[in-house]
Coordinates of C-alpha atoms in Angstrom, one line a residue:
Chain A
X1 CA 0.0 0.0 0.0
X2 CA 1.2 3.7 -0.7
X3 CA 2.0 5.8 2.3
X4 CA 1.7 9.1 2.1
X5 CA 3.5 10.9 -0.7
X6 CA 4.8 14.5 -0.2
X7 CA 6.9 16.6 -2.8
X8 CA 8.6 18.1 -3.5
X9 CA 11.4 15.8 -1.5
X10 CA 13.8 18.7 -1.0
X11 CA 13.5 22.7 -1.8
X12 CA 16.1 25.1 -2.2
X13 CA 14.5 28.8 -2.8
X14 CA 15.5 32.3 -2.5
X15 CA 14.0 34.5 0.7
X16 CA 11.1 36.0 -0.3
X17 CA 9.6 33.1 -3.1
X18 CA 6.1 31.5 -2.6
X19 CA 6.8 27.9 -1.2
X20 CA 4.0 25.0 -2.2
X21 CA 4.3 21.6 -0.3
X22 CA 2.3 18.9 -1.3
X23 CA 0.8 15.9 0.4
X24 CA -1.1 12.8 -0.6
X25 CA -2.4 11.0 2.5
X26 CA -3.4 7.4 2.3
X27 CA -6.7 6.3 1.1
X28 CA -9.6 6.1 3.5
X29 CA -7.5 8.5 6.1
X30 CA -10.1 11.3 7.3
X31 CA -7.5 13.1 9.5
X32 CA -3.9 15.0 7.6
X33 CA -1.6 16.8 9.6
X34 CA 1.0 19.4 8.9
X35 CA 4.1 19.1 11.1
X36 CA 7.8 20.7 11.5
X37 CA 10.9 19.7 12.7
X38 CA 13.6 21.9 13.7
X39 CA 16.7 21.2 16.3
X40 CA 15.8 24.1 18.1
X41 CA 11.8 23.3 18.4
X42 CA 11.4 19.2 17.5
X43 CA 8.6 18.5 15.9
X44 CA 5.8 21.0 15.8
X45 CA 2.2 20.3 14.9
X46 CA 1.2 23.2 12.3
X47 CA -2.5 22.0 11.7
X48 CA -4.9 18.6 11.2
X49 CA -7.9 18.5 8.9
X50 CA -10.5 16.7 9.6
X51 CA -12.5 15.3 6.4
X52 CA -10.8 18.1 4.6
X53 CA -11.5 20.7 7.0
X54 CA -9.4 22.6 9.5
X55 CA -10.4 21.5 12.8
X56 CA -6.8 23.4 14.7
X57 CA -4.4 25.7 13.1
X58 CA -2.9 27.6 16.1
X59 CA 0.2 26.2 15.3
X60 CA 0.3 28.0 12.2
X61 CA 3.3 30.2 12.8
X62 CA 2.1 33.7 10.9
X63 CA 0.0 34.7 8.6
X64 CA 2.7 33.8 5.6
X65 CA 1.8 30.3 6.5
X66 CA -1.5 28.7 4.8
X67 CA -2.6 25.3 4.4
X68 CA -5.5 23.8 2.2
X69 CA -7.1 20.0 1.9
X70 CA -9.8 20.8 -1.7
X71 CA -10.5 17.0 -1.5
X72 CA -9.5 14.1 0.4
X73 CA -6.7 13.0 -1.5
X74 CA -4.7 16.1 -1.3
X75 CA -3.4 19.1 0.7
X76 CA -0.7 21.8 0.4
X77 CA 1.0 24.4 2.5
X78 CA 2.5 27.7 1.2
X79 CA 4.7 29.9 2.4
X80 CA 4.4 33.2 1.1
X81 CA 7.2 34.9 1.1
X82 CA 9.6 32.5 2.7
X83 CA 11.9 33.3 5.0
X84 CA 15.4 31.8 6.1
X85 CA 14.0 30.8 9.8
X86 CA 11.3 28.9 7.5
X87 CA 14.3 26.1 6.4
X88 CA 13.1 22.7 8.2
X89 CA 11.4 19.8 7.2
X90 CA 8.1 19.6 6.8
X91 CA 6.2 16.3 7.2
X92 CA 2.5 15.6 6.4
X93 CA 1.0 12.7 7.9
X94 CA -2.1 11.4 8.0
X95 CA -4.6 8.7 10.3
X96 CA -7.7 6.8 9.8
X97 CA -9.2 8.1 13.1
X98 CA -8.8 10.9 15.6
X99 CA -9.0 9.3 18.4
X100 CA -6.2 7.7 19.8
X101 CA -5.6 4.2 21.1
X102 CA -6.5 0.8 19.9
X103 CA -3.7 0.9 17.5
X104 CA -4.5 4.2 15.9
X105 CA -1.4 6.5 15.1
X106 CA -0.4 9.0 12.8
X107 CA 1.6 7.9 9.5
X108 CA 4.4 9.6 8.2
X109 CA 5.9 10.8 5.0
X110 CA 9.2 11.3 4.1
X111 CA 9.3 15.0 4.6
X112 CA 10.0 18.3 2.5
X113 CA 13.4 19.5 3.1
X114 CA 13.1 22.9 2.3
X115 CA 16.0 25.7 2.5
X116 CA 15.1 29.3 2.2
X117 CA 18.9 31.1 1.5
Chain B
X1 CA 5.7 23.6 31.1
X2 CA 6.1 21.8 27.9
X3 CA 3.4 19.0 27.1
X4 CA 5.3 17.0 26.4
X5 CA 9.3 16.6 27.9
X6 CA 11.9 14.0 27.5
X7 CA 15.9 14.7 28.1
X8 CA 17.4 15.2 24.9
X9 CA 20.5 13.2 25.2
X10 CA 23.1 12.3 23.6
X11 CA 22.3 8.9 25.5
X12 CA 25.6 6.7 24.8
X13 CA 24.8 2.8 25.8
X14 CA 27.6 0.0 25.2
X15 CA 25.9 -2.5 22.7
X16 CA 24.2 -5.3 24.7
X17 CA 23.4 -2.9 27.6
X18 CA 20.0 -1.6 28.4
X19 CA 19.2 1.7 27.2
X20 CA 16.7 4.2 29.2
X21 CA 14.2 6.9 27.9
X22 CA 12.5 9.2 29.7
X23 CA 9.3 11.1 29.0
X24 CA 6.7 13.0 31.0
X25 CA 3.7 14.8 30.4
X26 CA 1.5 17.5 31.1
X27 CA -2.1 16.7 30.3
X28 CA -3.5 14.4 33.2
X29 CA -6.9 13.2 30.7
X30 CA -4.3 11.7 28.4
X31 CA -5.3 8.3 27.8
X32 CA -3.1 7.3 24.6
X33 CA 1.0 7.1 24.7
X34 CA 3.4 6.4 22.1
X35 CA 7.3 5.6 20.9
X36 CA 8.0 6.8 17.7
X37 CA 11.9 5.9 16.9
X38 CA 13.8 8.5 14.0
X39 CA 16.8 7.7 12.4
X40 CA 18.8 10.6 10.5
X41 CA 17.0 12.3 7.3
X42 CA 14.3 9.7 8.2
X43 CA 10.7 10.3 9.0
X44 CA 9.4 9.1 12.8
X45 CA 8.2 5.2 12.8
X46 CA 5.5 4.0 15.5
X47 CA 7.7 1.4 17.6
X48 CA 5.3 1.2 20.8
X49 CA 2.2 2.4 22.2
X50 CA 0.9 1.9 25.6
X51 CA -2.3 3.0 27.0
X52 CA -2.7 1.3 30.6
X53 CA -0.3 1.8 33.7
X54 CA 2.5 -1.1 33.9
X55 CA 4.6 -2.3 31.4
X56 CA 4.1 -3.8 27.7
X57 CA 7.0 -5.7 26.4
X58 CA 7.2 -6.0 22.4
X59 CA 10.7 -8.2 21.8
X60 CA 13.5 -6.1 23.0
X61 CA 11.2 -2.9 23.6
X62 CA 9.4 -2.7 27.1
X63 CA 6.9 0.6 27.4
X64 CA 6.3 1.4 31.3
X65 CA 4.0 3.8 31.9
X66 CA 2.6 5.4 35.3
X67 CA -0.3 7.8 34.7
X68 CA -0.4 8.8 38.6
X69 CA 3.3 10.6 38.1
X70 CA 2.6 11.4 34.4
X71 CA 5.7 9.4 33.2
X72 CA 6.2 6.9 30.2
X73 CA 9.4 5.4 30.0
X74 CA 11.4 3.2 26.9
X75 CA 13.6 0.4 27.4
X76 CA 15.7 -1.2 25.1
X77 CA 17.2 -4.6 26.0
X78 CA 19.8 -5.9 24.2
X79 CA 20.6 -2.4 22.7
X80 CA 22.4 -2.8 19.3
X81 CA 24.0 -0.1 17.1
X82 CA 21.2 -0.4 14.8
X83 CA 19.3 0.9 17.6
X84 CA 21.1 4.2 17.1
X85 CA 18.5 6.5 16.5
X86 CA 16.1 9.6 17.7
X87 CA 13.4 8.3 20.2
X88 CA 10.5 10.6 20.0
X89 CA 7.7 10.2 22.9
X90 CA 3.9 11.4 21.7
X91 CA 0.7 12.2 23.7
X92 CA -3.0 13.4 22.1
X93 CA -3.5 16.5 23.7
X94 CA -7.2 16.2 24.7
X95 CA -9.1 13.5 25.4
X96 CA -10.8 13.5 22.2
X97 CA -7.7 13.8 20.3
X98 CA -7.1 14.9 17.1
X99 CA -3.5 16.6 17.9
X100 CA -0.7 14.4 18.8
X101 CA 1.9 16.4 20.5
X102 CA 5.8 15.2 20.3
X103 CA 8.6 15.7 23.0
X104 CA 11.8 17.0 21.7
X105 CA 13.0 13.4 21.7
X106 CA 16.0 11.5 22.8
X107 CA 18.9 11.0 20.4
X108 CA 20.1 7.3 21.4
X109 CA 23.5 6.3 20.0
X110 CA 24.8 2.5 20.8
X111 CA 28.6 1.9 20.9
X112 CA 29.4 -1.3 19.4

């Protein structure tokens, strides 16, 4: 079975460009998250969606950050304009249920490395 | 106070020796803990949950967890290099969860 497909893999761009990340969760998964990991801050939730809508962005750093799930199979985030401090990796992940336990978890991709020089 | 709070190492361990990770939380209506393990460049991997107070073993993995001090713990028998890795602890935040919240983790290396 796919997992959960993000692209692009790795992004170099110039301070001040519109940055798109992409996510495909996995089929039947009602719940996508947005996460970033720093060294300085770990891994920081950014927002979930719930059935394609946001149930909790207040991890959304600033208002150059957005995040959109159209249909069920796909969501981005942009960053507009990109900063340095904006260089981490962003994973999406997604889960068939949001409640927790009974073997539910969270699924990983393999991250956006993104750069902002 | 963080949510979420684990030590964030380096933990060095001889190979064979057991290897000790930490991790406490904030939110007392948590229910749901997990053990995700990251190696470098890599994206975290579930390795253990645990969601009633005691232990679970899973092979060379034992999850202890004691909800009265708000602690989870990892142990790794047996430790092997290939063990060398990130060890991020998780916790919903809310009983109805939705948002998984992740300690800074604990970067475990094993010294063959």
């Amino acid at each position: 079975d796919a997992g959960v497909i993000q692209s692009p893999r790795h992004e170099v761009t110039e301070m001040g460009q519109e940055v798109t990340l992409r996510c495909k969760p996995i089929s039947g998964h009602d719940y996508l998250f947005w996460y970033r990991q720093t060294m300085m801050r770990g891994l920081e939730l950014l927002i979930y969606f719930n059935n394609n809508v946001p149930i909790d962005d207040s991890g959304m750093p600033e208002d150059r950050f957005s995040a959109k799930m159209p249909n069920a199979s796909f969501s981005t985030l942009k960053i507009q304009p990109s900063e340095p401090r904006d260089s981490a990796v962003y994973f999406c992940a997604s889960s068939p249920v949001g409640r927790w336990g009974s073997g539910n978890t969270i699924y990983f991709g393999e991250g956006s490395w993104l750069t902002v020089v | 106070q963080k949510e979420v709070e684990q030590n964030s190492g380096p933990l060095s361990v001889p190979e064979g020796a057991i290897a000790s990770l930490n991790c406490t939380y904030s939110d007392r209506v948590s229910q749901s803990f997990f053990w995700y393990r990251q190696y470098s460049g890599k994206s975290p991997e579930l390795i253990m949950s645990i969601y009633s107070n005691g232990d679970k073993e899973d092979g060379r993995f034992t999850a202890q967890l004691n909800k009265a001090s708000q602690y989870v713990s990892l142990l790794i028998r047996d430790s092997q290099p290939s063990d060398s890795a990130t060890y991020l602890c998780a916790v919903p935040s809310g009983n109805q969860g939705g948002k998984l919240i992740f300690g800074q983790g604990t970067e475990l290396s094993v010294k063959p």
